[in-house]
Short mmCIF file of C-alpha atoms in Angstrom, two decimals:
data_model
loop_
_atom_site.label_atom_id
_atom_site.label_comp_id
_atom_site.label_asym_id
_atom_site.label_seq_id
_atom_site.Cartn_x
_atom_site.Cartn_y
_atom_site.Cartn_z
CA MET A 208 -8.91 -26.60 -11.15
CA SER A 209 -11.62 -26.82 -8.50
CA THR A 210 -14.63 -24.98 -8.83
CA LYS A 211 -13.94 -23.70 -6.07
CA ARG A 212 -10.30 -21.86 -6.78
CA ALA A 213 -11.99 -20.20 -9.35
CA TYR A 214 -14.74 -18.07 -7.13
CA MET A 215 -11.94 -17.48 -5.05
CA GLU A 216 -9.76 -16.24 -7.99
CA ARG A 217 -12.98 -14.18 -8.85
CA CYS A 218 -12.89 -12.57 -5.53
CA LEU A 219 -8.99 -11.33 -6.14
CA GLN A 220 -10.02 -9.88 -9.93
CA LEU A 221 -12.44 -8.21 -8.07
CA ALA A 222 -10.31 -7.17 -5.12
CA LYS A 223 -7.55 -5.66 -7.45
CA ALA A 224 -10.24 -3.27 -9.46
CA ALA A 225 -9.41 -0.86 -6.01
CA VAL A 226 -5.72 -1.12 -6.20
CA GLY A 227 -4.81 2.48 -3.67
CA LYS A 228 -7.93 3.62 -3.02
CA THR A 229 -8.97 1.29 0.48
CA ALA A 230 -6.25 1.93 2.76
CA PRO A 231 -6.07 2.31 5.52
CA ASN A 232 -9.22 -0.55 4.65
CA PRO A 233 -7.55 -3.99 2.92
CA MET A 234 -8.71 -4.81 -0.53
CA VAL A 235 -11.81 -7.16 -0.68
CA GLY A 236 -13.42 -9.02 -3.00
CA ALA A 237 -16.91 -11.31 -2.76
CA VAL A 238 -19.21 -13.76 -5.12
CA LEU A 239 -22.85 -15.24 -4.34
CA VAL A 240 -22.78 -18.50 -6.04
CA TYR A 241 -26.05 -20.33 -6.06
CA ASN A 242 -26.15 -23.78 -7.60
CA GLY A 243 -23.02 -23.33 -9.92
CA ARG A 244 -24.05 -19.85 -10.56
CA ILE A 245 -22.79 -16.25 -9.58
CA ILE A 246 -25.95 -13.88 -8.73
CA GLY A 247 -24.37 -11.65 -7.00
CA GLU A 248 -20.73 -10.24 -6.74
CA GLY A 249 -18.68 -7.09 -5.27
CA TYR A 250 -15.26 -5.22 -3.89
CA HIS A 251 -14.78 -2.30 -1.45
CA GLY A 252 -14.13 0.42 -3.43
CA GLN A 253 -12.85 3.17 -1.62
CA TYR A 254 -12.19 3.52 2.24
CA GLY A 255 -15.57 4.81 3.99
CA ALA A 256 -18.20 2.44 1.26
CA PRO A 257 -19.54 -0.08 1.06
CA HIS A 258 -17.89 -3.74 2.10
CA ALA A 259 -17.82 -6.08 -0.75
CA GLU A 260 -19.59 -8.75 1.30
CA VAL A 261 -22.63 -5.53 0.97
CA LYS A 262 -21.50 -5.35 -2.25
CA SER A 263 -22.38 -8.41 -3.51
CA LEU A 264 -25.41 -9.05 -1.99
CA ARG A 265 -27.01 -5.20 -3.46
CA SER A 266 -25.90 -6.83 -7.01
CA VAL A 267 -28.41 -10.04 -6.58
CA ARG A 268 -31.04 -9.15 -9.36
CA GLU A 269 -34.91 -9.30 -7.73
CA THR A 270 -35.47 -12.81 -9.37
CA ASP A 271 -32.63 -14.22 -7.60
CA ARG A 272 -32.90 -13.01 -3.89
CA GLN A 273 -34.96 -15.93 -3.24
CA PHE A 274 -32.14 -18.04 -4.13
CA ILE A 275 -29.18 -16.18 -1.27
CA ALA A 276 -30.53 -18.19 1.67
CA GLN A 277 -29.50 -21.31 -0.44
CA SER A 278 -26.21 -19.74 -1.58
CA THR A 279 -22.35 -19.87 -0.97
CA LEU A 280 -20.39 -16.61 -0.48
CA TYR A 281 -16.79 -15.93 -1.02
CA VAL A 282 -15.12 -13.12 0.52
CA SER A 283 -11.40 -13.16 0.46
CA LEU A 284 -11.03 -11.49 3.73
CA GLU A 285 -12.60 -12.64 7.08
CA PRO A 286 -15.71 -10.87 6.93
CA CYS A 287 -15.46 -7.93 9.71
CA VAL A 288 -17.74 -8.30 13.14
CA HIS A 289 -17.03 -4.73 13.85
CA PHE A 290 -18.75 -0.59 13.71
CA GLY A 291 -16.40 1.11 11.75
CA LYS A 292 -17.09 3.17 8.62
CA THR A 293 -19.74 0.48 8.16
CA PRO A 294 -22.06 -2.08 10.35
CA PRO A 295 -20.61 -5.52 10.58
CA CYS A 296 -20.66 -7.66 7.26
CA ALA A 297 -20.76 -10.65 9.50
CA ASP A 298 -23.85 -9.33 10.74
CA LEU A 299 -25.49 -9.08 7.98
CA ILE A 300 -24.69 -12.95 6.17
CA ILE A 301 -26.46 -14.01 9.37
CA LYS A 302 -29.39 -11.68 8.75
CA GLU A 303 -29.91 -12.83 4.89
CA ARG A 304 -29.20 -16.45 5.87
CA ILE A 305 -26.36 -17.47 4.06
CA PRO A 306 -25.39 -21.09 4.93
CA GLN A 307 -22.08 -21.42 3.47
CA VAL A 308 -19.28 -18.41 3.54
CA VAL A 309 -15.74 -19.92 2.18
CA VAL A 310 -12.99 -17.51 3.24
CA GLY A 311 -9.87 -16.15 2.26
CA CYS A 312 -8.12 -15.88 4.74
CA ARG A 313 -7.99 -14.57 8.78
CA ASP A 314 -8.21 -10.80 9.15
CA PRO A 315 -5.49 -9.73 11.46
CA PHE A 316 -6.54 -6.47 12.44
CA PRO A 317 -7.52 -7.11 16.40
CA ALA A 318 -11.22 -6.01 16.04
CA VAL A 319 -11.58 -8.85 13.66
CA ASN A 320 -8.87 -11.26 13.63
CA GLY A 321 -11.06 -14.75 14.13
CA LYS A 322 -14.17 -13.24 15.42
CA GLY A 323 -15.61 -12.83 12.16
CA ILE A 324 -15.67 -16.29 11.52
CA GLU A 325 -16.52 -16.86 15.09
CA ARG A 326 -19.22 -15.19 14.82
CA LEU A 327 -20.37 -16.86 11.41
CA GLU A 328 -19.84 -20.73 13.17
CA ALA A 329 -21.71 -19.31 16.58
CA ALA A 330 -24.74 -18.51 14.21
CA GLY A 331 -24.73 -22.23 12.16
CA ILE A 332 -23.20 -21.51 9.40
CA GLN A 333 -20.52 -23.70 7.95
CA VAL A 334 -17.23 -21.70 6.90
CA GLU A 335 -13.80 -22.74 5.28
CA ILE A 336 -10.85 -21.44 4.30
CA SER A 337 -10.49 -21.22 0.79
CA GLU A 338 -7.03 -23.05 -0.92
CA LEU A 339 -6.13 -19.41 -1.95
CA GLU A 340 -4.94 -18.10 1.58
CA ALA A 341 -1.32 -17.06 0.65
CA GLU A 342 -2.64 -15.38 -2.33
CA CYS A 343 -5.23 -14.05 -0.59
CA ARG A 344 -2.57 -13.01 2.13
CA GLU A 345 -0.63 -11.63 -0.74
CA LEU A 346 -2.72 -9.34 -2.08
CA ASN A 347 -2.98 -7.49 1.38
CA LYS A 348 0.18 -7.97 2.26
CA ARG A 349 0.48 -3.95 3.46
CA PHE A 350 -2.56 -4.31 5.52
CA PHE A 351 -1.32 -7.93 7.37
CA LEU A 352 2.43 -6.57 7.80
CA PHE A 353 1.15 -2.63 9.10
CA HIS A 354 -1.12 -4.91 11.96
CA THR A 355 1.29 -7.61 12.96
CA GLN A 356 4.50 -5.51 12.57
CA HIS A 357 3.81 -2.43 13.58
CA ARG A 358 5.20 -0.26 11.19
CA PRO A 359 4.68 0.89 7.08
CA TYR A 360 5.25 -1.52 4.36
CA ILE A 361 8.35 -0.27 2.58
CA ILE A 362 9.54 -0.28 -0.99
CA LEU A 363 13.13 1.60 -1.99
CA LYS A 364 12.59 2.69 -5.14
CA TRP A 365 15.64 4.37 -7.64
CA ALA A 366 16.90 4.66 -11.21
CA GLU A 367 20.54 3.92 -11.45
CA THR A 368 23.00 4.11 -14.97
CA ALA A 369 23.52 1.01 -16.34
CA ASN A 370 27.29 0.88 -14.36
CA GLY A 371 25.50 1.77 -11.26
CA PHE A 372 25.75 5.53 -10.79
CA ILE A 373 21.62 7.63 -9.11
CA GLY A 374 23.23 10.78 -10.03
CA HIS A 375 26.33 13.60 -10.56
CA PHE A 376 28.17 14.55 -8.41
CA GLY A 377 27.24 19.30 -7.45
CA GLY A 378 23.77 18.47 -7.26
CA GLN A 379 23.33 18.22 -11.30
CA ARG A 380 20.55 17.00 -12.54
CA LEU A 381 20.36 12.84 -13.92
CA LEU A 382 17.71 11.81 -16.00
CA ILE A 383 17.44 8.48 -16.20
CA SER A 384 14.35 6.68 -16.90
CA ASN A 385 12.31 7.14 -20.06
CA GLU A 386 9.02 8.78 -20.30
CA TYR A 387 7.40 5.80 -20.10
CA THR A 388 8.99 4.39 -17.33
CA ASN A 389 8.78 7.81 -15.49
CA ARG A 390 4.51 7.41 -16.34
CA LEU A 391 4.66 3.50 -14.48
CA VAL A 392 6.39 5.16 -11.34
CA HIS A 393 3.35 7.70 -11.38
CA ARG A 394 1.17 4.58 -11.09
CA TRP A 395 3.11 3.32 -8.04
CA ARG A 396 2.82 6.33 -6.28
CA GLY A 397 -0.66 6.15 -6.49
CA GLU A 398 -0.74 2.64 -5.07
CA GLU A 399 0.92 4.08 -1.95
CA ALA A 400 -0.21 6.04 1.18
CA ALA A 401 3.31 7.71 1.70
CA ILE A 402 6.20 9.17 -0.35
CA LEU A 403 9.46 9.53 1.24
CA VAL A 404 12.52 11.99 0.34
CA GLY A 405 15.12 13.08 2.07
CA THR A 406 16.74 17.08 2.16
CA HIS A 407 18.55 16.95 -0.80
CA THR A 408 16.38 15.47 -3.51
CA ALA A 409 13.60 17.57 -2.36
CA LEU A 410 16.34 20.77 -2.52
CA LEU A 411 17.97 19.47 -5.67
CA ASP A 412 15.20 17.32 -7.66
CA ASN A 413 12.21 19.31 -6.39
CA PRO A 414 10.32 17.11 -6.59
CA SER A 415 6.30 17.46 -7.39
CA LEU A 416 5.99 13.68 -5.86
CA THR A 417 2.45 13.81 -7.15
CA THR A 418 0.03 11.00 -9.44
CA ARG A 419 0.05 14.07 -12.11
CA LEU A 420 1.22 11.28 -15.20
CA TRP A 421 -1.09 8.55 -14.10
CA PRO A 422 -5.09 9.62 -13.14
CA GLY A 423 -4.88 7.93 -8.87
CA LYS A 424 -4.82 9.29 -5.85
CA ASN A 425 -1.55 11.47 -4.53
CA PRO A 426 -0.20 9.77 -1.70
CA LEU A 427 0.90 11.81 1.38
CA ARG A 428 4.66 13.01 1.03
CA VAL A 429 6.98 13.17 3.10
CA VAL A 430 10.11 14.68 3.54
CA ILE A 431 13.33 14.87 5.50
CA ASP A 432 14.30 18.23 6.45
CA ARG A 433 16.26 17.70 10.54
CA GLU A 434 17.22 21.57 10.18
CA LEU A 435 13.79 23.62 8.54
CA SER A 436 16.29 25.04 5.61
CA LEU A 437 14.05 24.27 2.66
CA PRO A 438 12.60 27.45 0.64
CA GLY A 439 8.78 27.34 1.33
CA THR A 440 8.51 27.59 -2.72
CA LEU A 441 9.93 23.75 -3.59
CA GLY A 442 7.11 21.88 -4.87
CA ILE A 443 6.41 19.92 -2.36
CA PHE A 444 5.23 22.79 -0.56
CA ASP A 445 3.15 23.74 -2.94
CA GLY A 446 -0.65 22.27 -1.30
CA ALA A 447 -1.79 19.80 -4.36
CA ALA A 448 -1.39 16.85 -1.76
CA PRO A 449 -0.72 17.24 2.19
CA THR A 450 3.03 17.00 3.40
CA LEU A 451 4.87 16.37 6.15
CA VAL A 452 7.79 17.05 7.19
CA PHE A 453 10.48 15.47 9.47
CA ASN A 454 12.14 17.90 11.65
CA ARG A 455 14.09 18.83 15.40
CA TYR A 456 12.46 22.16 15.62
CA LYS A 457 8.70 22.20 15.42
CA ASN A 458 5.55 19.78 15.72
CA THR A 459 1.83 20.00 15.26
CA LEU A 460 1.28 16.49 15.33
CA GLU A 461 0.59 16.25 19.39
CA ASP A 462 -2.60 14.36 18.40
CA PHE A 463 -1.72 11.59 16.45
CA ARG A 464 -5.49 10.84 16.38
CA ASN A 465 -6.98 14.10 14.79
CA PRO A 466 -3.61 14.99 12.79
CA GLY A 467 -6.26 17.09 9.83
CA PHE A 468 -3.61 16.78 6.62
CA ASP A 469 -6.69 17.58 4.83
CA GLN A 470 -7.23 20.46 6.67
CA ARG A 471 -3.89 21.81 6.97
CA PRO A 472 -1.10 21.10 3.77
CA VAL A 473 2.02 21.00 5.62
CA GLN A 474 2.23 19.39 8.98
CA TYR A 475 5.18 18.87 10.96
CA TYR A 476 7.18 16.30 13.77
CA GLN A 477 9.54 16.74 15.29
CA VAL A 478 12.18 14.11 15.50
CA THR A 479 15.40 13.78 18.33
CA THR A 480 18.87 13.02 17.70
CA ASP A 481 19.48 9.60 20.29
CA VAL A 482 17.02 7.72 18.46
CA SER A 483 17.17 5.70 15.08
CA LEU A 484 15.23 8.83 12.26
CA VAL A 485 13.82 5.95 10.38
CA GLN A 486 12.31 3.75 14.14
CA GLN A 487 11.18 7.45 14.72
CA MET A 488 9.91 8.06 10.77
CA LEU A 489 8.21 4.65 11.45
CA HIS A 490 6.87 4.91 14.56
CA ALA A 491 4.91 8.37 13.57
CA LEU A 492 3.70 6.80 10.24
CA TYR A 493 2.34 4.16 11.97
CA HIS A 494 0.45 6.39 14.66
CA LEU A 495 -1.28 7.96 11.70
CA ASP A 496 -2.15 4.83 9.73
CA ILE A 497 0.28 4.80 6.98
CA GLN A 498 0.16 1.49 5.88
CA SER A 499 2.69 1.79 3.22
CA LEU A 500 5.78 4.08 2.49
CA LEU A 501 7.54 4.50 -1.31
CA VAL A 502 11.03 5.55 -0.28
CA GLU A 503 12.47 7.66 -3.63
CA GLY A 504 15.45 8.98 -2.54
CA GLY A 505 18.27 10.03 -2.21
CA ALA A 506 21.01 7.61 -1.88
CA GLY A 507 21.74 8.53 1.92
CA THR A 508 18.34 7.94 2.64
CA LEU A 509 17.55 5.03 0.84
CA GLN A 510 20.75 3.12 2.05
CA SER A 511 19.79 4.35 6.10
CA PHE A 512 16.52 2.41 5.63
CA ILE A 513 18.82 -0.66 3.98
CA ASP A 514 20.82 -0.70 6.65
CA GLU A 515 18.83 -0.78 9.65
CA GLN A 516 16.62 -3.72 7.55
CA CYS A 517 13.80 -1.62 7.19
CA TRP A 518 12.25 -2.34 3.72
CA ASP A 519 10.23 -5.33 2.55
CA GLU A 520 10.82 -4.36 -1.45
CA ALA A 521 13.01 -2.32 -3.91
CA ARG A 522 12.38 -1.86 -7.60
CA VAL A 523 15.14 -0.72 -9.05
CA ILE A 524 15.69 0.42 -12.28
CA THR A 525 18.10 0.51 -14.51
CA ASN A 526 18.85 2.09 -17.75
CA THR A 527 20.50 -0.42 -19.79
CA THR A 528 22.07 2.40 -22.49
CA LEU A 529 23.13 5.19 -19.68
CA ARG A 530 26.56 5.48 -18.68
CA ILE A 531 28.56 8.17 -16.54
CA THR A 532 32.61 8.33 -15.67
CA GLU A 533 31.24 9.70 -12.62
CA GLY A 534 28.87 10.75 -9.87
CA VAL A 535 26.92 9.23 -6.75
CA ARG A 536 26.45 5.82 -6.38
CA ALA A 537 23.40 4.13 -5.83
CA PRO A 538 22.13 2.32 -2.54
CA LYS A 539 23.29 -1.22 -2.04
CA LEU A 540 21.05 -3.85 -1.18
CA GLU A 541 22.18 -6.60 1.06
CA ASN A 542 20.02 -10.07 1.84
CA SER A 543 18.04 -9.75 -0.93
CA LYS A 544 16.68 -11.55 -4.21
CA VAL A 545 14.83 -11.07 -7.36
CA PHE A 546 11.64 -11.80 -7.36
CA GLY A 547 10.54 -10.28 -10.83
CA GLU A 548 11.86 -8.37 -14.28
CA GLN A 549 10.15 -5.44 -16.62
CA LYS A 550 11.88 -4.20 -19.32
CA VAL A 551 10.51 -0.87 -20.80
CA MET A 552 11.95 0.20 -23.81
CA THR A 553 15.82 0.75 -22.83
CA ASP A 554 14.52 0.53 -18.94
CA LEU A 555 15.12 -2.55 -16.96
CA ILE A 556 13.02 -2.59 -13.82
CA ARG A 557 13.90 -5.48 -11.02
CA PHE A 558 11.92 -6.20 -7.99
CA PHE A 559 13.53 -7.29 -5.27
CA GLU A 560 12.64 -8.38 -1.95
CA ARG A 561 14.27 -8.85 1.66
CA GLU A 562 15.68 -12.06 2.89
#
């Protein structure tokens, strides 16, 4: 293994410490190396906090600061050049007179997208793209897809019996996954920006859609309620996390630039009947800067995303010991392939991606 590869792998390892915390910013790790020795490292810990490059430079000991201008900086994503929550990292690198920068991959965000590399090179800094470019892109696949396809990264999730049922007829709740898998699902929730359910699931299952079984930030709760028929006593309206309701009659999001989710626990977005509901929801979530969406049900809602080919990943939990004689059939994935499996006691979790 090359030393350059090892240092970039360390960048990725650092960046992953902030899974679910940086959106709408990407996860980024940085390592500063002098003469084969790491003298500074850091990662972007949460949205609005200092970037990885800043953290790595701040971590350098006073006795090592003399070596900064003779070091190589490894960073998993192209340094920014625009003023956002923080100043441009490219300017800081130039100010510190770092002579060489190894970049994991280019940043697709329009305000950056090659401009960071250009600014560094214009200042006489040697820049190269890492051999781990694909791995660096994979780390921030939600961020990349959001800025290239202008929609959230969509993950479908459901639990089914060994013979392919997702629930009973008539609204009787069917508990399929075990308590350990349920905790894993709550971890998944904390890693995404938003979570969505349909009307029937909200009414019959009364889910909270929070991360109460795992430490982490609650996602934005999204519910489809075309006729505004759901009672306000449901868990999704308890104020534990902001909730967005897609409906036919009411709209409180005329100004996408200032949605004020934190100030208004429940907000409404009005949809029409002459355009795909899925497309309208994705359009709204994109303009609200929601980069990832976990779709948890029910069967009809999940199938609508599948039928319109609006999904990127699916996580299917199968209780290998549970069978029922009749009920609601699980959604049917098309044009998909398995890219991973995980066994949690009697539950088999398969991870699919769309071909």
